[in-house]
Amino acid sequence: MTHDLRFGRVIDAPPEEVFDAFTRPDGQLAFYGQDDPGWIVESECDLRVGGLWTVMFGPSRSRLYRHEHVFQAVERPRRLVLATTETRLDGSSFEVELEFTFEDHDGKTLMTMVQRGFPNVELRDEHERGLPTAFTRLQRIVSRGGT
């Protein structure tokens, strides 16, 4: 049995702006960032079908999570699908599928993220706790015009 997660938020900008902000380096850093001093985020992205987006993030250089995403679909400005391998601090890893959608809602965007395939409820719930911060930080980037 797998455990899936769905999270969405309306962002005050059209889908093209939200999609572009999310796929630029500053948006990717914001999405994985924290407001805690010393939090580290490193991101490299090849935005194309088959391209790799690697993100390492965590509280210190010696304690970094690693997410390796392979783009399965890039449909600007509506949808991204990624096959993801997540490596934990203890060295264990698991695979999930991520789907991001960007739907127009009267000039705003309903950005939804669905993660499919968590091996257990605890990992799913851990990821869910971080999503409000991720979406809030992305909203800030969109509001500032991506700077």
JSON list of C-alpha atoms in Angstrom, two decimals:
[
{"chain": "A", "resi": 1, "resn": "MET", "atom": "CA", "xyz": [0.00, 0.00, 0.00]},
{"chain": "A", "resi": 2, "resn": "THR", "atom": "CA", "xyz": [1.22, 3.49, -0.79]},
{"chain": "A", "resi": 3, "resn": "HIS", "atom": "CA", "xyz": [0.33, 6.71, 0.97]},
{"chain": "A", "resi": 4, "resn": "ASP", "atom": "CA", "xyz": [-0.27, 9.79, -1.17]},
{"chain": "A", "resi": 5, "resn": "LEU", "atom": "CA", "xyz": [-0.20, 13.47, -0.30]},
{"chain": "A", "resi": 6, "resn": "ARG", "atom": "CA", "xyz": [-2.06, 16.36, -1.94]},
{"chain": "A", "resi": 7, "resn": "PHE", "atom": "CA", "xyz": [-1.46, 20.00, -1.07]},
{"chain": "A", "resi": 8, "resn": "GLY", "atom": "CA", "xyz": [-2.57, 23.15, -2.86]},
{"chain": "A", "resi": 9, "resn": "ARG", "atom": "CA", "xyz": [-2.62, 26.88, -2.48]},
{"chain": "A", "resi": 10, "resn": "VAL", "atom": "CA", "xyz": [-3.98, 29.80, -4.47]},
{"chain": "A", "resi": 11, "resn": "ILE", "atom": "CA", "xyz": [-1.17, 32.19, -5.42]},
{"chain": "A", "resi": 12, "resn": "ASP", "atom": "CA", "xyz": [-1.98, 35.74, -6.50]},
{"chain": "A", "resi": 13, "resn": "ALA", "atom": "CA", "xyz": [-0.45, 35.62, -10.01]},
{"chain": "A", "resi": 14, "resn": "PRO", "atom": "CA", "xyz": [-1.31, 33.97, -13.34]},
{"chain": "A", "resi": 15, "resn": "PRO", "atom": "CA", "xyz": [-0.12, 30.40, -14.01]},
{"chain": "A", "resi": 16, "resn": "GLU", "atom": "CA", "xyz": [2.72, 31.54, -16.33]},
{"chain": "A", "resi": 17, "resn": "GLU", "atom": "CA", "xyz": [4.26, 33.66, -13.57]},
{"chain": "A", "resi": 18, "resn": "VAL", "atom": "CA", "xyz": [3.90, 30.98, -10.89]},
{"chain": "A", "resi": 19, "resn": "PHE", "atom": "CA", "xyz": [5.25, 28.22, -13.15]},
{"chain": "A", "resi": 20, "resn": "ASP", "atom": "CA", "xyz": [8.21, 30.37, -14.19]},
{"chain": "A", "resi": 21, "resn": "ALA", "atom": "CA", "xyz": [8.95, 31.45, -10.60]},
{"chain": "A", "resi": 22, "resn": "PHE", "atom": "CA", "xyz": [8.88, 27.83, -9.40]},
{"chain": "A", "resi": 23, "resn": "THR", "atom": "CA", "xyz": [11.19, 26.60, -12.15]},
{"chain": "A", "resi": 24, "resn": "ARG", "atom": "CA", "xyz": [13.79, 29.40, -11.80]},
{"chain": "A", "resi": 25, "resn": "PRO", "atom": "CA", "xyz": [16.71, 28.95, -9.40]},
{"chain": "A", "resi": 26, "resn": "ASP", "atom": "CA", "xyz": [15.38, 31.45, -6.83]},
{"chain": "A", "resi": 27, "resn": "GLY", "atom": "CA", "xyz": [11.99, 29.70, -6.75]},
{"chain": "A", "resi": 28, "resn": "GLN", "atom": "CA", "xyz": [13.58, 26.28, -6.37]},
{"chain": "A", "resi": 29, "resn": "LEU", "atom": "CA", "xyz": [15.76, 27.55, -3.51]},
{"chain": "A", "resi": 30, "resn": "ALA", "atom": "CA", "xyz": [12.75, 29.18, -1.86]},
{"chain": "A", "resi": 31, "resn": "PHE", "atom": "CA", "xyz": [10.63, 26.02, -2.12]},
{"chain": "A", "resi": 32, "resn": "TYR", "atom": "CA", "xyz": [13.22, 23.93, -0.27]},
{"chain": "A", "resi": 33, "resn": "GLY", "atom": "CA", "xyz": [14.36, 26.69, 2.06]},
{"chain": "A", "resi": 34, "resn": "GLN", "atom": "CA", "xyz": [13.61, 27.52, 5.65]},
{"chain": "A", "resi": 35, "resn": "ASP", "atom": "CA", "xyz": [13.66, 30.82, 7.45]},
{"chain": "A", "resi": 36, "resn": "ASP", "atom": "CA", "xyz": [16.09, 29.33, 9.98]},
{"chain": "A", "resi": 37, "resn": "PRO", "atom": "CA", "xyz": [19.60, 30.85, 10.01]},
{"chain": "A", "resi": 38, "resn": "GLY", "atom": "CA", "xyz": [22.15, 28.45, 8.58]},
{"chain": "A", "resi": 39, "resn": "TRP", "atom": "CA", "xyz": [19.67, 26.37, 6.55]},
{"chain": "A", "resi": 40, "resn": "ILE", "atom": "CA", "xyz": [21.39, 25.17, 3.37]},
{"chain": "A", "resi": 41, "resn": "VAL", "atom": "CA", "xyz": [19.82, 24.66, -0.06]},
{"chain": "A", "resi": 42, "resn": "GLU", "atom": "CA", "xyz": [21.74, 23.74, -3.20]},
{"chain": "A", "resi": 43, "resn": "SER", "atom": "CA", "xyz": [19.82, 23.19, -6.43]},
{"chain": "A", "resi": 44, "resn": "GLU", "atom": "CA", "xyz": [20.82, 22.30, -9.99]},
{"chain": "A", "resi": 45, "resn": "CYS", "atom": "CA", "xyz": [18.12, 21.93, -12.61]},
{"chain": "A", "resi": 46, "resn": "ASP", "atom": "CA", "xyz": [17.93, 20.86, -16.24]},
{"chain": "A", "resi": 47, "resn": "LEU", "atom": "CA", "xyz": [14.30, 21.75, -17.02]},
{"chain": "A", "resi": 48, "resn": "ARG", "atom": "CA", "xyz": [13.37, 19.40, -19.86]},
{"chain": "A", "resi": 49, "resn": "VAL", "atom": "CA", "xyz": [11.81, 15.97, -20.18]},
{"chain": "A", "resi": 50, "resn": "GLY", "atom": "CA", "xyz": [14.52, 13.55, -19.02]},
{"chain": "A", "resi": 51, "resn": "GLY", "atom": "CA", "xyz": [16.41, 16.38, -17.29]},
{"chain": "A", "resi": 52, "resn": "LEU", "atom": "CA", "xyz": [17.65, 16.08, -13.72]},
{"chain": "A", "resi": 53, "resn": "TRP", "atom": "CA", "xyz": [16.83, 18.45, -10.87]},
{"chain": "A", "resi": 54, "resn": "THR", "atom": "CA", "xyz": [19.03, 17.72, -7.86]},
{"chain": "A", "resi": 55, "resn": "VAL", "atom": "CA", "xyz": [18.36, 19.46, -4.55]},
{"chain": "A", "resi": 56, "resn": "MET", "atom": "CA", "xyz": [20.38, 19.10, -1.36]},
{"chain": "A", "resi": 57, "resn": "PHE", "atom": "CA", "xyz": [19.06, 20.82, 1.74]},
{"chain": "A", "resi": 58, "resn": "GLY", "atom": "CA", "xyz": [19.30, 20.69, 5.50]},
{"chain": "A", "resi": 59, "resn": "PRO", "atom": "CA", "xyz": [20.38, 22.33, 8.72]},
{"chain": "A", "resi": 60, "resn": "SER", "atom": "CA", "xyz": [24.13, 21.96, 8.17]},
{"chain": "A", "resi": 61, "resn": "ARG", "atom": "CA", "xyz": [26.71, 20.85, 5.62]},
{"chain": "A", "resi": 62, "resn": "SER", "atom": "CA", "xyz": [27.04, 17.50, 7.41]},
{"chain": "A", "resi": 63, "resn": "ARG", "atom": "CA", "xyz": [23.26, 16.91, 7.53]},
{"chain": "A", "resi": 64, "resn": "LEU", "atom": "CA", "xyz": [21.79, 17.29, 4.03]},
{"chain": "A", "resi": 65, "resn": "TYR", "atom": "CA", "xyz": [18.79, 15.56, 2.50]},
{"chain": "A", "resi": 66, "resn": "ARG", "atom": "CA", "xyz": [19.09, 14.84, -1.23]},
{"chain": "A", "resi": 67, "resn": "HIS", "atom": "CA", "xyz": [16.25, 14.80, -3.75]},
{"chain": "A", "resi": 68, "resn": "GLU", "atom": "CA", "xyz": [16.94, 13.68, -7.30]},
{"chain": "A", "resi": 69, "resn": "HIS", "atom": "CA", "xyz": [14.05, 14.50, -9.60]},
{"chain": "A", "resi": 70, "resn": "VAL", "atom": "CA", "xyz": [13.85, 13.36, -13.23]},
{"chain": "A", "resi": 71, "resn": "PHE", "atom": "CA", "xyz": [11.36, 15.35, -15.29]},
{"chain": "A", "resi": 72, "resn": "GLN", "atom": "CA", "xyz": [8.75, 13.07, -16.86]},
{"chain": "A", "resi": 73, "resn": "ALA", "atom": "CA", "xyz": [6.57, 15.92, -18.21]},
{"chain": "A", "resi": 74, "resn": "VAL", "atom": "CA", "xyz": [7.20, 19.65, -18.64]},
{"chain": "A", "resi": 75, "resn": "GLU", "atom": "CA", "xyz": [4.04, 21.37, -19.90]},
{"chain": "A", "resi": 76, "resn": "ARG", "atom": "CA", "xyz": [4.53, 25.09, -19.33]},
{"chain": "A", "resi": 77, "resn": "PRO", "atom": "CA", "xyz": [2.58, 26.69, -17.71]},
{"chain": "A", "resi": 78, "resn": "ARG", "atom": "CA", "xyz": [0.20, 23.94, -16.58]},
{"chain": "A", "resi": 79, "resn": "ARG", "atom": "CA", "xyz": [2.03, 20.86, -15.31]},
{"chain": "A", "resi": 80, "resn": "LEU", "atom": "CA", "xyz": [5.25, 19.21, -14.18]},
{"chain": "A", "resi": 81, "resn": "VAL", "atom": "CA", "xyz": [5.69, 15.50, -13.42]},
{"chain": "A", "resi": 82, "resn": "LEU", "atom": "CA", "xyz": [8.83, 14.18, -11.75]},
{"chain": "A", "resi": 83, "resn": "ALA", "atom": "CA", "xyz": [10.13, 10.76, -10.73]},
{"chain": "A", "resi": 84, "resn": "THR", "atom": "CA", "xyz": [11.91, 11.39, -7.44]},
{"chain": "A", "resi": 85, "resn": "THR", "atom": "CA", "xyz": [14.41, 9.53, -5.30]},
{"chain": "A", "resi": 86, "resn": "GLU", "atom": "CA", "xyz": [14.72, 10.99, -1.81]},
{"chain": "A", "resi": 87, "resn": "THR", "atom": "CA", "xyz": [17.77, 10.20, 0.30]},
{"chain": "A", "resi": 88, "resn": "ARG", "atom": "CA", "xyz": [17.41, 10.72, 4.03]},
{"chain": "A", "resi": 89, "resn": "LEU", "atom": "CA", "xyz": [20.00, 11.81, 6.60]},
{"chain": "A", "resi": 90, "resn": "ASP", "atom": "CA", "xyz": [20.55, 8.17, 7.64]},
{"chain": "A", "resi": 91, "resn": "GLY", "atom": "CA", "xyz": [21.36, 7.19, 4.03]},
{"chain": "A", "resi": 92, "resn": "SER", "atom": "CA", "xyz": [18.07, 5.37, 3.40]},
{"chain": "A", "resi": 93, "resn": "SER", "atom": "CA", "xyz": [16.07, 6.31, 0.32]},
{"chain": "A", "resi": 94, "resn": "PHE", "atom": "CA", "xyz": [12.67, 5.85, -1.27]},
{"chain": "A", "resi": 95, "resn": "GLU", "atom": "CA", "xyz": [10.96, 6.80, -4.53]},
{"chain": "A", "resi": 96, "resn": "VAL", "atom": "CA", "xyz": [7.85, 8.88, -5.16]},
{"chain": "A", "resi": 97, "resn": "GLU", "atom": "CA", "xyz": [6.18, 10.55, -8.11]},
{"chain": "A", "resi": 98, "resn": "LEU", "atom": "CA", "xyz": [5.57, 14.30, -7.89]},
{"chain": "A", "resi": 99, "resn": "GLU", "atom": "CA", "xyz": [3.02, 16.16, -9.95]},
{"chain": "A", "resi": 100, "resn": "PHE", "atom": "CA", "xyz": [2.65, 19.93, -9.87]},
{"chain": "A", "resi": 101, "resn": "THR", "atom": "CA", "xyz": [-0.31, 21.58, -11.57]},
{"chain": "A", "resi": 102, "resn": "PHE", "atom": "CA", "xyz": [-0.91, 25.29, -12.14]},
{"chain": "A", "resi": 103, "resn": "GLU", "atom": "CA", "xyz": [-4.60, 26.09, -12.76]},
{"chain": "A", "resi": 104, "resn": "ASP", "atom": "CA", "xyz": [-5.99, 29.51, -13.62]},
{"chain": "A", "resi": 105, "resn": "HIS", "atom": "CA", "xyz": [-8.52, 30.84, -11.10]},
{"chain": "A", "resi": 106, "resn": "ASP", "atom": "CA", "xyz": [-9.63, 34.29, -12.28]},
{"chain": "A", "resi": 107, "resn": "GLY", "atom": "CA", "xyz": [-6.09, 35.56, -12.83]},
{"chain": "A", "resi": 108, "resn": "LYS", "atom": "CA", "xyz": [-4.70, 33.71, -9.81]},
{"chain": "A", "resi": 109, "resn": "THR", "atom": "CA", "xyz": [-3.19, 30.24, -9.76]},
{"chain": "A", "resi": 110, "resn": "LEU", "atom": "CA", "xyz": [-4.21, 27.17, -7.85]},
{"chain": "A", "resi": 111, "resn": "MET", "atom": "CA", "xyz": [-0.85, 25.42, -7.53]},
{"chain": "A", "resi": 112, "resn": "THR", "atom": "CA", "xyz": [-1.29, 21.82, -6.43]},
{"chain": "A", "resi": 113, "resn": "MET", "atom": "CA", "xyz": [1.37, 19.27, -5.55]},
{"chain": "A", "resi": 114, "resn": "VAL", "atom": "CA", "xyz": [0.57, 15.56, -5.42]},
{"chain": "A", "resi": 115, "resn": "GLN", "atom": "CA", "xyz": [3.18, 13.10, -4.13]},
{"chain": "A", "resi": 116, "resn": "ARG", "atom": "CA", "xyz": [2.39, 9.47, -4.84]},
{"chain": "A", "resi": 117, "resn": "GLY", "atom": "CA", "xyz": [4.03, 6.41, -3.41]},
{"chain": "A", "resi": 118, "resn": "PHE", "atom": "CA", "xyz": [5.17, 7.14, 0.14]},
{"chain": "A", "resi": 119, "resn": "PRO", "atom": "CA", "xyz": [6.10, 3.83, 1.77]},
{"chain": "A", "resi": 120, "resn": "ASN", "atom": "CA", "xyz": [4.48, 4.77, 5.09]},
{"chain": "A", "resi": 121, "resn": "VAL", "atom": "CA", "xyz": [2.21, 7.30, 6.79]},
{"chain": "A", "resi": 122, "resn": "GLU", "atom": "CA", "xyz": [5.04, 8.77, 8.88]},
{"chain": "A", "resi": 123, "resn": "LEU", "atom": "CA", "xyz": [7.06, 9.89, 5.84]},
{"chain": "A", "resi": 124, "resn": "ARG", "atom": "CA", "xyz": [3.95, 11.27, 4.18]},
{"chain": "A", "resi": 125, "resn": "ASP", "atom": "CA", "xyz": [3.02, 13.26, 7.29]},
{"chain": "A", "resi": 126, "resn": "GLU", "atom": "CA", "xyz": [6.57, 14.57, 7.69]},
{"chain": "A", "resi": 127, "resn": "HIS", "atom": "CA", "xyz": [6.47, 15.93, 4.13]},
{"chain": "A", "resi": 128, "resn": "GLU", "atom": "CA", "xyz": [3.04, 17.44, 4.66]},
{"chain": "A", "resi": 129, "resn": "ARG", "atom": "CA", "xyz": [4.27, 19.48, 7.65]},
{"chain": "A", "resi": 130, "resn": "GLY", "atom": "CA", "xyz": [6.85, 21.28, 5.49]},
{"chain": "A", "resi": 131, "resn": "LEU", "atom": "CA", "xyz": [4.56, 22.17, 2.58]},
{"chain": "A", "resi": 132, "resn": "PRO", "atom": "CA", "xyz": [2.89, 25.28, 4.03]},
{"chain": "A", "resi": 133, "resn": "THR", "atom": "CA", "xyz": [6.34, 26.87, 4.47]},
{"chain": "A", "resi": 134, "resn": "ALA", "atom": "CA", "xyz": [7.42, 25.82, 0.96]},
{"chain": "A", "resi": 135, "resn": "PHE", "atom": "CA", "xyz": [4.36, 27.37, -0.66]},
{"chain": "A", "resi": 136, "resn": "THR", "atom": "CA", "xyz": [4.62, 30.53, 1.49]},
{"chain": "A", "resi": 137, "resn": "ARG", "atom": "CA", "xyz": [8.25, 31.02, 0.49]},
{"chain": "A", "resi": 138, "resn": "LEU", "atom": "CA", "xyz": [7.37, 30.50, -3.20]},
{"chain": "A", "resi": 139, "resn": "GLN", "atom": "CA", "xyz": [4.52, 33.04, -2.86]},
{"chain": "A", "resi": 140, "resn": "ARG", "atom": "CA", "xyz": [7.09, 35.58, -1.61]},
{"chain": "A", "resi": 141, "resn": "ILE", "atom": "CA", "xyz": [9.22, 35.03, -4.71]},
{"chain": "A", "resi": 142, "resn": "VAL", "atom": "CA", "xyz": [6.19, 35.44, -6.98]},
{"chain": "A", "resi": 143, "resn": "SER", "atom": "CA", "xyz": [5.12, 38.61, -5.13]},
{"chain": "A", "resi": 144, "resn": "ARG", "atom": "CA", "xyz": [8.59, 40.11, -5.58]},
{"chain": "A", "resi": 145, "resn": "GLY", "atom": "CA", "xyz": [8.63, 39.24, -9.26]},
{"chain": "A", "resi": 146, "resn": "GLY", "atom": "CA", "xyz": [11.22, 36.47, -8.86]},
{"chain": "A", "resi": 147, "resn": "THR", "atom": "CA", "xyz": [13.96, 38.46, -7.21]}
]
